[in-house]
XYZ file of C-alpha atoms in Angstrom:
325
model
C 14.053 -6.449 48.909
C 11.518 -8.529 46.942
C 11.168 -8.308 43.151
C 8.054 -6.135 43.256
C 9.657 -3.574 45.558
C 12.827 -3.611 43.484
C 10.834 -2.819 40.375
C 9.073 0.159 41.978
C 12.367 1.325 43.496
C 13.927 1.168 40.027
C 11.279 3.400 38.538
C 11.376 5.801 41.505
C 15.103 6.335 41.021
C 14.765 6.447 37.266
C 11.963 9.012 37.349
C 13.886 11.327 39.680
C 17.049 11.035 37.607
C 15.105 11.407 34.369
C 13.356 14.626 35.343
C 16.683 16.198 36.298
C 18.308 15.130 33.049
C 15.347 16.185 30.903
C 15.514 19.693 32.360
C 19.261 19.956 31.789
C 18.948 18.822 28.174
C 15.917 21.102 27.600
C 13.730 18.721 25.664
C 10.672 16.648 26.400
C 8.749 13.661 25.053
C 5.053 14.296 24.423
C 2.327 11.809 23.548
C 0.489 12.764 20.334
C -1.623 9.758 19.354
C -2.166 6.033 18.895
C -3.430 3.553 16.307
C -5.000 0.202 17.133
C -7.877 -0.358 14.710
C -9.693 1.065 11.717
C -11.909 3.027 14.136
C -8.943 5.277 14.972
C -9.085 6.758 11.460
C -12.869 6.797 10.970
C -14.161 10.215 9.997
C -17.336 11.647 11.481
C -20.271 9.667 10.159
C -23.530 11.052 8.866
C -26.726 10.266 10.772
C -27.660 7.666 8.136
C -24.197 6.090 8.472
C -24.535 5.858 12.226
C -27.934 4.169 11.869
C -26.481 1.682 9.372
C -23.573 0.882 11.697
C -25.955 0.457 14.630
C -28.160 -2.015 12.723
C -25.546 -3.995 10.815
C -22.497 -3.460 12.990
C -19.181 -1.853 12.178
C -16.548 -3.490 10.006
C -13.633 -2.954 12.399
C -10.226 -4.521 11.880
C -7.566 -4.432 14.542
C -3.839 -4.748 14.947
C -3.132 -7.891 16.984
C 0.524 -7.849 18.042
C 2.707 -5.238 16.349
C 6.425 -5.921 16.692
C 8.198 -3.500 14.363
C 7.360 -0.614 12.088
C 8.591 1.917 9.568
C 7.566 5.248 8.039
C 9.351 7.686 5.762
C 6.806 10.437 5.271
C 4.977 10.679 8.593
C 1.562 9.672 7.273
C 2.049 6.194 5.765
C 2.974 3.776 8.545
C 4.027 0.200 7.760
C 3.680 -2.279 10.621
C 4.656 -5.919 11.093
C 1.743 -7.577 12.889
C 3.244 -10.803 14.173
C -0.007 -11.762 15.860
C -1.839 -11.940 12.520
C 1.241 -12.770 10.419
C 0.688 -9.843 8.119
C 1.732 -6.357 7.071
C -0.480 -3.440 8.057
C -0.331 -0.075 6.317
C -1.970 2.880 8.044
C -2.489 5.840 5.723
C -3.504 8.804 7.857
C -4.063 11.088 4.850
C -6.531 8.713 3.224
C -7.858 7.583 6.612
C -7.548 3.879 5.919
C -5.937 0.646 7.038
C -4.672 -1.901 4.495
C -3.697 -5.481 5.370
C -1.359 -7.643 3.275
C -0.535 -11.341 3.478
C 1.402 -13.675 1.192
C -1.107 -16.343 0.173
C 1.478 -18.458 -1.657
C 4.123 -18.551 1.075
C 2.488 -17.233 4.253
C 4.642 -15.399 6.739
C 5.135 -17.572 9.834
C 6.771 -15.254 12.349
C 7.610 -11.894 10.727
C 9.682 -9.639 12.942
C 11.955 -7.052 11.330
C 11.102 -4.474 8.676
C 12.948 -1.689 6.883
C 12.731 0.384 3.722
C 14.418 -1.122 0.676
C 14.630 1.672 -1.829
C 11.570 3.837 -2.501
C 9.045 1.157 -3.390
C 9.930 -1.933 -1.372
C 10.267 -3.253 2.152
C 12.485 -5.984 3.580
C 10.868 -8.298 6.124
C 12.642 -10.916 8.221
C 10.686 -14.076 9.021
C 12.375 -15.726 11.979
C 10.422 -18.989 11.824
C 10.711 -19.683 8.102
C 14.386 -18.577 8.123
C 14.008 -16.204 5.199
C 13.989 -12.557 4.211
C 11.065 -11.395 2.091
C 10.835 -8.433 -0.277
C 7.447 -6.704 -0.280
C 6.599 -4.428 -3.201
C 4.638 -1.424 -1.967
C 3.246 -0.693 -5.436
C 1.801 -4.038 -6.570
C 1.755 -5.592 -3.053
C 3.633 -8.675 -4.187
C 5.946 -10.838 -2.076
C 9.125 -12.644 -3.058
C 12.140 -14.129 -1.303
C 15.207 -11.936 -1.268
C 17.417 -14.904 -2.156
C 16.035 -18.429 -2.676
C 19.468 -19.998 -2.215
C 20.157 -18.489 1.214
C 18.970 -20.124 4.427
C 19.162 -17.879 7.461
C 19.136 -19.065 11.059
C 16.388 -17.204 12.860
C 16.759 -13.811 11.173
C 15.342 -10.960 13.220
C 16.569 -7.356 13.046
C 17.119 -5.922 9.587
C 18.286 -2.552 8.244
C 19.308 -1.244 4.831
C 22.019 1.353 4.210
C 20.774 3.270 1.181
C 24.169 4.900 0.560
C 26.208 1.692 0.488
C 23.511 -0.686 -0.788
C 24.261 -3.106 2.054
C 21.639 -5.014 4.053
C 22.423 -5.648 7.722
C 20.709 -8.712 9.178
C 20.827 -10.143 12.691
C 21.135 -13.924 12.419
C 20.038 -14.501 15.979
C 20.460 -18.267 16.278
C 24.047 -17.974 15.010
C 24.865 -14.992 17.261
C 26.191 -12.860 14.424
C 25.433 -10.076 11.945
C 25.305 -10.730 8.200
C 26.076 -8.142 5.548
C 24.254 -8.816 2.266
C 24.166 -7.157 -1.128
C 20.906 -6.049 -2.777
C 20.307 -9.553 -4.153
C 20.770 -11.118 -0.747
C 24.210 -12.568 -1.442
C 26.500 -12.833 1.570
C 29.264 -10.229 1.689
C 30.572 -10.525 5.247
C 29.931 -12.112 8.615
C 30.439 -9.980 11.726
C 30.818 -11.495 15.158
C 30.419 -14.819 16.919
C 28.961 -15.941 20.209
C 30.649 -14.372 23.203
C 30.760 -11.472 25.607
C 33.670 -9.419 24.279
C 33.138 -6.319 22.149
C 32.191 -7.440 18.647
C 30.780 -10.729 19.952
C 27.083 -11.378 20.459
C 24.574 -13.417 22.423
C 21.258 -13.504 20.520
C 21.454 -10.146 18.708
C 18.073 -8.861 17.563
C 17.087 -5.338 16.546
C 19.267 -3.157 14.296
C 19.123 0.569 13.481
C 21.232 2.598 11.029
C 21.301 6.378 11.509
C 21.772 9.074 8.874
C 25.571 8.942 9.239
C 25.703 5.196 8.575
C 26.413 4.319 12.202
C 24.913 0.940 13.127
C 23.252 0.155 16.468
C 22.739 -3.491 17.443
C 20.715 -4.738 20.399
C 22.850 -7.566 21.810
C 19.839 -8.951 23.650
C 21.125 -11.672 25.952
C 24.305 -9.771 26.698
C 21.892 -7.018 27.801
C 23.721 -4.283 25.950
C 23.949 -2.163 22.810
C 26.878 -2.336 20.424
C 27.567 0.632 18.157
C 29.465 -0.033 14.914
C 30.712 2.159 12.112
C 29.601 1.568 8.512
C 32.463 -0.928 8.054
C 31.413 -3.000 11.061
C 34.116 -1.913 13.510
C 32.939 -1.552 17.105
C 32.855 2.057 18.283
C 31.057 1.793 21.600
C 29.439 -0.806 23.858
C 27.135 -0.007 26.757
C 24.598 -1.675 29.014
C 24.281 -4.647 31.336
C 21.566 -6.629 33.069
C 19.947 -5.101 36.133
C 16.859 -3.552 37.664
C 18.224 -0.091 38.359
C 18.388 3.007 36.176
C 20.372 2.606 32.969
C 20.350 -1.202 33.024
C 18.450 -3.592 30.734
C 16.052 -6.448 31.414
C 14.594 -7.299 27.966
C 16.011 -4.787 25.452
C 14.115 -4.775 22.158
C 13.767 -2.060 19.530
C 16.333 0.680 19.036
C 16.388 4.032 17.209
C 18.074 7.449 17.295
C 16.691 10.972 16.997
C 18.107 14.066 15.288
C 20.018 14.983 18.458
C 21.876 11.672 18.477
C 20.014 10.297 21.481
C 19.697 6.502 21.545
C 16.271 5.052 22.405
C 15.892 1.439 23.566
C 12.534 -0.213 24.273
C 12.667 -2.548 27.249
C 9.775 -5.011 27.241
C 10.140 -6.077 30.866
C 10.330 -2.512 32.197
C 7.412 -1.474 29.908
C 9.352 1.675 29.072
C 11.688 3.324 26.598
C 15.069 4.365 27.990
C 17.076 7.120 26.324
C 20.874 7.365 26.357
C 23.542 9.678 25.030
C 26.211 8.485 22.592
C 28.425 7.314 25.443
C 25.679 5.179 26.937
C 24.806 7.499 29.814
C 21.134 7.368 30.753
C 19.317 10.650 30.047
C 15.724 9.804 30.916
C 12.887 7.410 30.139
C 9.198 7.473 29.322
C 6.475 4.920 29.913
C 5.199 2.614 32.633
C 3.083 -0.527 32.691
C -0.552 0.019 31.793
C -3.063 0.686 29.036
C -3.359 4.462 29.246
C -1.724 7.150 27.129
C 2.045 6.816 27.320
C 1.851 3.477 29.113
C 3.014 0.178 27.621
C 2.624 -3.547 27.861
C 5.812 -5.132 26.523
C 6.887 -2.522 23.952
C 8.943 -4.013 21.138
C 9.736 -2.042 17.984
C 10.846 1.582 17.669
C 11.076 3.995 14.772
C 11.955 7.704 14.775
C 11.297 9.755 11.646
C 13.017 12.867 10.315
C 10.645 15.101 12.294
C 11.576 13.364 15.567
C 8.228 11.645 15.859
C 8.731 8.490 17.911
C 6.690 5.406 17.008
C 6.478 2.567 19.538
C 5.047 -0.903 18.912
C 3.072 -1.377 22.121
C 2.853 -5.084 21.388
C 0.546 -6.544 24.028
C -1.687 -3.491 24.071
C -2.170 -4.171 20.338
C -1.431 -0.636 19.254
C 1.124 1.842 17.966
C 1.767 4.876 20.142
C 3.234 8.064 18.688
C 5.269 10.638 20.595
C 7.057 13.871 19.669
C 10.491 15.028 20.782
C 10.005 18.682 21.705
C 12.789 21.160 22.389
C 12.043 23.445 25.310
C 13.056 27.040 24.617
């Protein structure tokens, strides 16, 4: 069977299996919107405004290549736009886009983002080997720790309860635990294939219980750790059939404990239970609603809204987990 047929066969099996599982679990994933440019939030213009736009053109700014994202209130969405090396904030209440760049020390290849307290964000810059703190109030940038040099930092997450920062140091095949000042507390893992070992770890997610989920990218699996770093569960392997991984990227969990993993090569998001059993998936390759082109980052908020960085379609797509009564 050639690669093209294998791919379609994979999705045929996955779709059949997914529909069965979705019915048994009595919930569904529904598309509710997308954001790609300032036009997506533009309110209805007056006739005079339309004439002005027609004559002078519209001032439209776009997201280029979103890779990761974060929201805590459902209306203010913070996005890492790696394509333009900047931070994008979409405020749906005020109907505006804001774009932020560090003019003194420009971001080179920003990748990971997470909340850092109520007023700050942490951003990993994999090319400049640093972690940056962005202040959401005065929009200033500063290094988390000027004395620390990281080796291709990617995924980042902050445990608000413990005050510990979890950082994937991808080039060193390990996870770093840092305090609030960015000082090293512990190193978890080394290169390898055993549980607790890694091969280019990338995205990290911490759920409300403090459980940590790490995408062990080139081992094509997910490792689940407790808040102390002990391995609780490992699942996944490379393949082109249902439940396998090809290019696992972003990871997140919903209120039901389901584990979502974006797979860039499958152009889909696969959903697993806590034991690593495949439940179902959503997405296919394309540009339409619910379709993806190399999805990367994931975020799920407290209302079970699912945000996907649809990287090469230059947009964020938003879905809702809906329980079927």
